[in-house]
Coordinates of N, CA and C in Angstrom, one line a residue:
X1 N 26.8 -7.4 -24.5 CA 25.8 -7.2 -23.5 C 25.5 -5.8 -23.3
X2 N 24.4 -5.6 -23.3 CA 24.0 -4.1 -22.6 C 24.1 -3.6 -21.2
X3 N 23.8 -2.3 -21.2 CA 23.6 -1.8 -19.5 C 22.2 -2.5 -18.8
X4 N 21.2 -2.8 -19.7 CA 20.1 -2.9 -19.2 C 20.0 -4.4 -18.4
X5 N 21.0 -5.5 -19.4 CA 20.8 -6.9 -18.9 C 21.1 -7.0 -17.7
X6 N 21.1 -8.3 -17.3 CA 21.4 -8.5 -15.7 C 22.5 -9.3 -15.8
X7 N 23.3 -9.4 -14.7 CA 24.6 -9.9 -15.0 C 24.4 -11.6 -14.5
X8 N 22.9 -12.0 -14.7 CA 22.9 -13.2 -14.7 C 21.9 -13.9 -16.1
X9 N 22.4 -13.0 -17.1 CA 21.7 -13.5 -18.1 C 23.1 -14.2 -19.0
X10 N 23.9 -15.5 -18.3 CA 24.7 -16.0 -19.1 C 26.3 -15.1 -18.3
X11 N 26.4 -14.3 -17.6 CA 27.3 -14.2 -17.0 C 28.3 -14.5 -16.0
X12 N 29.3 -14.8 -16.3 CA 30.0 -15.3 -15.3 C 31.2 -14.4 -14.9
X13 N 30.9 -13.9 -13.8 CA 32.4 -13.0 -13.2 C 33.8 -13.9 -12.3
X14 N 34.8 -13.6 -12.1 CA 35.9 -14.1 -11.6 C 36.7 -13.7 -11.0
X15 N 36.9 -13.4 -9.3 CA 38.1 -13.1 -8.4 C 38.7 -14.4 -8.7
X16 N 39.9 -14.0 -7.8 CA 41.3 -14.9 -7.5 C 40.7 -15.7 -6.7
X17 N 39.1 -15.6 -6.0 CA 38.9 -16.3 -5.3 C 37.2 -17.0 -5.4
X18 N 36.8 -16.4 -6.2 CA 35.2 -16.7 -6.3 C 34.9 -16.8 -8.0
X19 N 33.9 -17.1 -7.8 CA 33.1 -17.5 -9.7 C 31.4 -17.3 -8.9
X20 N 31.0 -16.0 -9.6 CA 29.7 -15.6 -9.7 C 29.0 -15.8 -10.6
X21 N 28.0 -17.0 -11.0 CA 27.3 -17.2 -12.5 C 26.2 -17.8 -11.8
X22 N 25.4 -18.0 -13.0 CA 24.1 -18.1 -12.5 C 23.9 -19.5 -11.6
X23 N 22.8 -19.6 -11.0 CA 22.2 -20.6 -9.9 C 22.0 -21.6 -10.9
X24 N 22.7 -22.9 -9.8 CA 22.2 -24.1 -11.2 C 20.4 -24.8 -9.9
X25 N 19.9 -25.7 -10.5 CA 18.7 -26.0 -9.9 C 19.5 -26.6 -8.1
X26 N 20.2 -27.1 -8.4 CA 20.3 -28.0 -7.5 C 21.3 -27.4 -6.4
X27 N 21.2 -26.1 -6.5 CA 21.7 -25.5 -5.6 C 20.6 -24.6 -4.1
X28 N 19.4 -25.2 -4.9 CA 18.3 -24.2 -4.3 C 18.6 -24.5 -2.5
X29 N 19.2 -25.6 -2.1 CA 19.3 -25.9 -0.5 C 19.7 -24.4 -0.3
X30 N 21.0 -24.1 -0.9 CA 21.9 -22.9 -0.6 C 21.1 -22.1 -0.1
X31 N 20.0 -21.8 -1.1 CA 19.1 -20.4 -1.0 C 18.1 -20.8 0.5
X32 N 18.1 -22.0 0.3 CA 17.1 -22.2 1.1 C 18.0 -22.0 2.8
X33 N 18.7 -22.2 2.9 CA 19.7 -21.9 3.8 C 19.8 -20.7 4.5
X34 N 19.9 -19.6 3.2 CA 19.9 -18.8 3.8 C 18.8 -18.2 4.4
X35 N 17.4 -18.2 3.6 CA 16.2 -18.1 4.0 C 15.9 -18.7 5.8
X36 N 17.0 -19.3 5.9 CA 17.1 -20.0 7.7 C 17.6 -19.4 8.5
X37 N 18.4 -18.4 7.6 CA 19.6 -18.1 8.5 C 19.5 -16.4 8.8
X38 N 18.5 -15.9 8.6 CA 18.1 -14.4 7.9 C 17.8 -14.5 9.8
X39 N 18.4 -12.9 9.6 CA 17.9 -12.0 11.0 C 16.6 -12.2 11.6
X40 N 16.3 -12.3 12.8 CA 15.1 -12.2 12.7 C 14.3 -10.9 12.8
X41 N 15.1 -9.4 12.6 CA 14.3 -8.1 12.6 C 14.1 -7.9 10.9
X42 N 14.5 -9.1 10.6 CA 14.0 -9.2 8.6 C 12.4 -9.3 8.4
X43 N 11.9 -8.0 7.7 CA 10.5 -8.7 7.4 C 9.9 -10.1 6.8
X44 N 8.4 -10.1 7.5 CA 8.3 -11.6 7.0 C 8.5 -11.9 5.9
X45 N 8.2 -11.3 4.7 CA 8.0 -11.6 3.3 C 9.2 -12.3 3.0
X46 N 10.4 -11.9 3.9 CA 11.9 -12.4 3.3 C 12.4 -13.7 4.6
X47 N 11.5 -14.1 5.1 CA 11.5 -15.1 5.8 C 10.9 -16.6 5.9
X48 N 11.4 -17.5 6.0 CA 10.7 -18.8 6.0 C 9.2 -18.7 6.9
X49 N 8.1 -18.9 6.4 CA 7.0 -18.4 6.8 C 6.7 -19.6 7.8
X50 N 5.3 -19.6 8.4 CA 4.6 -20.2 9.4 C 4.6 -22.0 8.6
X51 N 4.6 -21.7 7.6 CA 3.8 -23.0 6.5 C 5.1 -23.8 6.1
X52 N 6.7 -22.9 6.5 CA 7.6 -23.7 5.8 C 8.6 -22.9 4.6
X53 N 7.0 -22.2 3.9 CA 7.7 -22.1 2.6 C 8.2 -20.0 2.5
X54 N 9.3 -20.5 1.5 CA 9.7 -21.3 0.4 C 10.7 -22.5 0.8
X55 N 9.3 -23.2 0.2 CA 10.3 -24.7 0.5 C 11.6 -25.0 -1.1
X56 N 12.3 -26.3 -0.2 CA 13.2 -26.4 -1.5 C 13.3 -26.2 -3.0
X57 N 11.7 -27.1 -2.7 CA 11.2 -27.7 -4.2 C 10.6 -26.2 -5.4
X58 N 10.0 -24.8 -4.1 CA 9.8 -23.6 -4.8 C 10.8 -23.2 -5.1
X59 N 12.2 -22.6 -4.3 CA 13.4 -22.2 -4.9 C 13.4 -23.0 -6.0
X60 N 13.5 -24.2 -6.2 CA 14.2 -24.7 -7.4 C 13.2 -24.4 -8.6
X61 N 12.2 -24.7 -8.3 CA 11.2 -24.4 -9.4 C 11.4 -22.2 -10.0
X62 N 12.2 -21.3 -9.1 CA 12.3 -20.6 -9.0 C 13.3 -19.9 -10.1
X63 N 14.5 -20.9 -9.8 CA 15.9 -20.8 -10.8 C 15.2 -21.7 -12.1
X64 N 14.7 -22.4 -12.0 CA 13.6 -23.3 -13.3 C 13.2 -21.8 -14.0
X65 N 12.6 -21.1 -13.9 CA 11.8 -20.0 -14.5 C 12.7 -18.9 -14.7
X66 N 13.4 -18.7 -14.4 CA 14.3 -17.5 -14.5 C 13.8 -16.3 -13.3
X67 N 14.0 -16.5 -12.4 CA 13.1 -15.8 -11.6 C 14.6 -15.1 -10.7
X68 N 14.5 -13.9 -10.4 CA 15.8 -13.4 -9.9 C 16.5 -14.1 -9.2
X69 N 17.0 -15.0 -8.6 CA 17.7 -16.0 -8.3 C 18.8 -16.1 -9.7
X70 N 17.8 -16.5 -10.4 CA 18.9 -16.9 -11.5 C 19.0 -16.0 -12.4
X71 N 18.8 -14.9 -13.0 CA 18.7 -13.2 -13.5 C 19.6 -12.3 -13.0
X72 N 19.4 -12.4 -12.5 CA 20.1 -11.0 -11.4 C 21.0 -11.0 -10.7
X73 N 20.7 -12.2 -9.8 CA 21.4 -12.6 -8.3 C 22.4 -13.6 -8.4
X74 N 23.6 -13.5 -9.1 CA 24.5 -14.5 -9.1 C 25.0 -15.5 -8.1
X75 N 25.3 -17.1 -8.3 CA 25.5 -17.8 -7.1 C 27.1 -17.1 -6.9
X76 N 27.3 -17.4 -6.3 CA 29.0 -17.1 -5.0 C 29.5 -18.6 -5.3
X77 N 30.6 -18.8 -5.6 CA 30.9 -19.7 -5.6 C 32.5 -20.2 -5.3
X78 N 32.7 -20.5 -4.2 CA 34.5 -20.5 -4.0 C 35.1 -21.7 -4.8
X79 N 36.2 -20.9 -5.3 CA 36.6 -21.6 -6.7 C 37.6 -22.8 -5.7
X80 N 38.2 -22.6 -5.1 CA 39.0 -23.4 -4.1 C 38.4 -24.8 -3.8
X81 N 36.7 -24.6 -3.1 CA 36.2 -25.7 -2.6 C 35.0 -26.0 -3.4
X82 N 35.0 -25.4 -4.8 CA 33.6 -25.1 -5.1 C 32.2 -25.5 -4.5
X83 N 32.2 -24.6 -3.4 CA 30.9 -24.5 -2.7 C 30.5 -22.9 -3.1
X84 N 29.1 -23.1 -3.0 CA 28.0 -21.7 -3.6 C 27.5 -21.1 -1.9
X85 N 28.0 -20.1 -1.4 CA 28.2 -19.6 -0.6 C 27.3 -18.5 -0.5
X86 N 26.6 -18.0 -1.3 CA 25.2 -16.8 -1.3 C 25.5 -16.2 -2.6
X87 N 25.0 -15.0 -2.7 CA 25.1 -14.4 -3.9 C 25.2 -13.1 -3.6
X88 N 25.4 -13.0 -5.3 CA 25.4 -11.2 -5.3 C 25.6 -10.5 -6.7
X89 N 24.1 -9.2 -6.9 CA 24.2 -9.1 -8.5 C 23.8 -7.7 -8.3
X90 N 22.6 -7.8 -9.2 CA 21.8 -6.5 -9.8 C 20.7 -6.8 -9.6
X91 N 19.8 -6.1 -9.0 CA 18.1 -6.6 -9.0 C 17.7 -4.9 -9.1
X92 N 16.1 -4.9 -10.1 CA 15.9 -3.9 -10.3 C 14.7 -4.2 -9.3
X93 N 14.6 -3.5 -8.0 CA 13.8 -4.1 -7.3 C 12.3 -3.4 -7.3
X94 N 12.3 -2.2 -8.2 CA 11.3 -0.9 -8.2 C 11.7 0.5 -6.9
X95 N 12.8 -0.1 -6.3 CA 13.1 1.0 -5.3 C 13.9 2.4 -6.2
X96 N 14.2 1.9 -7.4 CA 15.1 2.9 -8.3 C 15.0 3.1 -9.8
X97 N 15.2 3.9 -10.5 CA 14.8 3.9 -11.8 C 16.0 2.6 -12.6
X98 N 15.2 2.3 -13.7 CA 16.1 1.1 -14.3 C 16.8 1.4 -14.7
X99 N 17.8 2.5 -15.0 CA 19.0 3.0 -15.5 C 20.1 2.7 -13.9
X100 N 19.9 2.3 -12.5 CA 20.5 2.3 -12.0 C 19.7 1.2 -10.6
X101 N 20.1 0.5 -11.4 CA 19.7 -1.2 -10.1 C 20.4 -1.2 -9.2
X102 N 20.2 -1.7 -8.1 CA 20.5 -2.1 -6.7 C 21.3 -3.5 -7.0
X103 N 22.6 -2.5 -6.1 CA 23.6 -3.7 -5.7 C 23.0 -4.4 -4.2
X104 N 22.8 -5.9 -4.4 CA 22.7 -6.8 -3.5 C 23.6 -7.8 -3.2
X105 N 23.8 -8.5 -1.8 CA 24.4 -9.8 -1.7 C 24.1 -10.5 -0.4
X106 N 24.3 -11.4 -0.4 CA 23.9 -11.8 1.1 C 24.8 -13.2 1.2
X107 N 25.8 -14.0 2.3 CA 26.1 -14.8 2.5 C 26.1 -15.9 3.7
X108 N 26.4 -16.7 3.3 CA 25.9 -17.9 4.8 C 26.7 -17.5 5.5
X109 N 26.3 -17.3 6.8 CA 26.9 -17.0 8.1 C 28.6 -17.8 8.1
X110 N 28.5 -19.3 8.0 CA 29.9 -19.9 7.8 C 31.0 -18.9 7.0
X111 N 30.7 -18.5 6.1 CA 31.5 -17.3 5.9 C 31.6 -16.1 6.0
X112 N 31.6 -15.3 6.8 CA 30.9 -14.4 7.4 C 32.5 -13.4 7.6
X113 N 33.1 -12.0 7.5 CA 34.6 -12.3 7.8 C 35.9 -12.4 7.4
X114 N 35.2 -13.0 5.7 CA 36.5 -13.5 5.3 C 36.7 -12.3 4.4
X115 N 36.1 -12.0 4.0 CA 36.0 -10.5 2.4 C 35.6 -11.1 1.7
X116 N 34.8 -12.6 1.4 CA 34.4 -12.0 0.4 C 32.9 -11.6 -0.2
X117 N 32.1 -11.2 0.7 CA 31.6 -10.1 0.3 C 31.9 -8.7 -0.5
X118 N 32.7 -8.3 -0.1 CA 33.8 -7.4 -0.8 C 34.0 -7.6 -1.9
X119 N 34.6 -8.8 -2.3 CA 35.1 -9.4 -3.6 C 34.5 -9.9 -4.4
X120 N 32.9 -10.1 -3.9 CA 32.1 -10.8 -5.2 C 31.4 -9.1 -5.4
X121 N 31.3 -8.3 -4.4 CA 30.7 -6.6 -4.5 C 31.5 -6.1 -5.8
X122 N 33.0 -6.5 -5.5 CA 33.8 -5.7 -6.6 C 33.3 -6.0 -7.7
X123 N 33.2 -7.1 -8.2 CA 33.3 -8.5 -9.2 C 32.0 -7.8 -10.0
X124 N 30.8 -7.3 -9.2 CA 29.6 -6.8 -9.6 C 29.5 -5.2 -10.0
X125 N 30.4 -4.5 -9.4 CA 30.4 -3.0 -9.7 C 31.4 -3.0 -11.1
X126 N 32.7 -3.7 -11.2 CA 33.3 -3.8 -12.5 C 32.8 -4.3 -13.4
X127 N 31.7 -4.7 -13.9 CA 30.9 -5.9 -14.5 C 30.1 -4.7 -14.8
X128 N 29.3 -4.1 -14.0 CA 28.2 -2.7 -14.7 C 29.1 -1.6 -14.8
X129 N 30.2 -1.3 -14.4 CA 30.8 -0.3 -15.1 C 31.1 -0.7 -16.6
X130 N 31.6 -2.0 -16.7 CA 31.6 -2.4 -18.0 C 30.5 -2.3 -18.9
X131 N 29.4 -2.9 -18.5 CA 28.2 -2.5 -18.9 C 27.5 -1.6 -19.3
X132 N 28.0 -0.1 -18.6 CA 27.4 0.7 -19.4 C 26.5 1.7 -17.9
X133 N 26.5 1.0 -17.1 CA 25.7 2.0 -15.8 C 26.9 3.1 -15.3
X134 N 26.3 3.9 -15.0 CA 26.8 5.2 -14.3 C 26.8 5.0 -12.8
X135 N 25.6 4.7 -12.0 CA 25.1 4.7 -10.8 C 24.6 3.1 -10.3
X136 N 25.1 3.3 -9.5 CA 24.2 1.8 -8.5 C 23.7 2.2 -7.1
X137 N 22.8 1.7 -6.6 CA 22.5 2.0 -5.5 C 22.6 0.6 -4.5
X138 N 22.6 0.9 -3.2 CA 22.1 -0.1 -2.7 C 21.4 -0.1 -1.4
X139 N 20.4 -0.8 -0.5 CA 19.8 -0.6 0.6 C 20.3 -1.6 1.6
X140 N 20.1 -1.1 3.0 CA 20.6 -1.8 3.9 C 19.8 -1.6 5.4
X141 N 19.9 -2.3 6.1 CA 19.2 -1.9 7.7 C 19.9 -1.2 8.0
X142 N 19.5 -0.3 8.9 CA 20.3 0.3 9.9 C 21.5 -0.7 10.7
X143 N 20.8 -1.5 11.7 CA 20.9 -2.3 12.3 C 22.2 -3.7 11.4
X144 N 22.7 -3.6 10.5 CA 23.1 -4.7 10.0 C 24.7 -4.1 9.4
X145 N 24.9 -4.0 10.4 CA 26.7 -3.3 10.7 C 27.5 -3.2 9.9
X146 N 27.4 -5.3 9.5 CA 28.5 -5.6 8.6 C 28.1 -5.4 7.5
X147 N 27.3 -5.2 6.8 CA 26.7 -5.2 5.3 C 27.0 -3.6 5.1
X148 N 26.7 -2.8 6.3 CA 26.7 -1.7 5.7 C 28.8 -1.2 5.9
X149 N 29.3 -2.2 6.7 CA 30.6 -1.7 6.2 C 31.1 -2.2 5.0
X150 N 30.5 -3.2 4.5 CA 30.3 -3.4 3.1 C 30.6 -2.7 1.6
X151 N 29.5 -2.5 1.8 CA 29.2 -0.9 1.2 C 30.2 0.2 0.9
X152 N 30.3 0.5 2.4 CA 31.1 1.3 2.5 C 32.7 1.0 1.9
X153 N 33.0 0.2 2.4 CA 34.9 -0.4 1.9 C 34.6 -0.3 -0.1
X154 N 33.0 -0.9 -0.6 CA 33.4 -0.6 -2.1 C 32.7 0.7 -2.7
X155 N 32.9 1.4 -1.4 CA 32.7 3.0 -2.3 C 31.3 3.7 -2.3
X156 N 30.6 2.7 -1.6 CA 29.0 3.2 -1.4 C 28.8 4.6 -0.3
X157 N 27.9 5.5 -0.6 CA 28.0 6.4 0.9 C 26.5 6.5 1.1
X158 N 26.1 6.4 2.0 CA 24.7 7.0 2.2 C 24.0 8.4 2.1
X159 N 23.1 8.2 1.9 CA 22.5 9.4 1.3 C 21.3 9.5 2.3
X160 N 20.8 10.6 1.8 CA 19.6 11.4 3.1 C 18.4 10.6 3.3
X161 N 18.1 9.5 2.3 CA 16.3 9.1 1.7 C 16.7 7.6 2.7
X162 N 15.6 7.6 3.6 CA 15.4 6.8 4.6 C 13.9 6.0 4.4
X163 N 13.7 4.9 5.0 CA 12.6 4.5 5.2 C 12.5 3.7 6.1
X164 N 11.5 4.8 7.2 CA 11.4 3.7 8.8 C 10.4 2.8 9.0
X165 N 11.1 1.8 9.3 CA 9.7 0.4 10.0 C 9.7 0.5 11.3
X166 N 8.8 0.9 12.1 CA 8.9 0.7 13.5 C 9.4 -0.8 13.7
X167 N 8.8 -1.7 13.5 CA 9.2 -3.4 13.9 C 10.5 -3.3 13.5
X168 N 11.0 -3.6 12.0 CA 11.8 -4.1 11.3 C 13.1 -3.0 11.3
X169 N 13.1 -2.4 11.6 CA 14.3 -0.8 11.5 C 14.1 0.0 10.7
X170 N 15.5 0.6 10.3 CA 15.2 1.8 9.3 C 15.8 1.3 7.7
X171 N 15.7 1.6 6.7 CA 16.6 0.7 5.6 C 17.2 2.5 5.3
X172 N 18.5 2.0 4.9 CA 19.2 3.4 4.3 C 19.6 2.9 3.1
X173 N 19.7 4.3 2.5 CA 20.0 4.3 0.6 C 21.3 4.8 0.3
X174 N 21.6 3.5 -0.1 CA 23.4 4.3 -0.6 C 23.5 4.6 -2.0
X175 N 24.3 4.9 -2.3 CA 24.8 5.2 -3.8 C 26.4 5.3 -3.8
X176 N 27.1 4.9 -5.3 CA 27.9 4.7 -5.6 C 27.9 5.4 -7.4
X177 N 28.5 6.2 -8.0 CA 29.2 6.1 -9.0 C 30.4 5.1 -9.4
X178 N 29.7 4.9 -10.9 CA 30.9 4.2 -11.4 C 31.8 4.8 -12.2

């Protein structure tokens, strides 16, 4: 595998406690879940809209296509109870040059607390260190406490380059060497 691929092209990582690999179709409730469960200082574009959608039937048709869901964004999956609990990958979102993609993850609230956030983060920074990247970035709200202690615990630090939304907050840019 190269630096360039995404660690959801056929990848599957593994803590003592989680299995990160790609989204199967019939998981799209999950996604759809979370799309319910999103802040509401989240811009709309990343929110269940006026009309509903993204409804089920789009997510699935989504991981159908290879569309970052299933690319990029690995499902979470606890190996214990195998339930798919959110994700967390590489997305090259255009916020950074493609030599260094943005670490993302997000999980259902029901787990919220436990680490592992932390531990699917690790699972994804060892995986592009392997791979061949030097740098990962990643963005975060101001306002979104826990994500950004996140970050922080796997080595992320913020850096100066801000971008303010009066409505929605501020997003800050971290970075990480690997």
């Amino acid at each position: 595998m190269t630096g360039g691929e995404s660690p959801g092209s056929g990848v599957v990582l593994e803590t003592s406690r989680l299995l990160l690999r790609p989204w199967r179709v019939a998981e799209a409730v999950v996604q759809r879940e979370l799309w319910t469960e999103r802040d509401p200082r989240v811009p709309p574009h990343r929110q269940i809209d006026a009309d509903g959608h993204p409804t089920i039937a789009e997510l699935e048709d989504s991981i159908r296509t290879n569309q970052v869901w299933s690319t990029g964004l690995l499902a979470v999956e606890r190996k214990a109870s195998l339930d798919v609990i959110g994700y967390c990958g590489l997305v090259h979102s255009g916020r950074g040059s493609e030599e260094e993609p943005e670490l993302a993850f997000e999980l259902l609230r029901r787990v919220w607390r436990q680490g592992y956030a932390t531990e699917a983060s690790l699972a994804v920074l060892d995986w592009a260190r392997s791979s061949g990247h030097e740098r990962l970035w990643a963005t975060v709200w101001d306002w979104n406490t826990a994500s950004r202690r996140v970050l922080a615990k796997v080595g992320f630090t913020e850096t100066e380059r801000k971008e303010v939304d009066a409505v929605h907050g501020t997003t800050l840019f971290t970075t990480r060497r690997l």
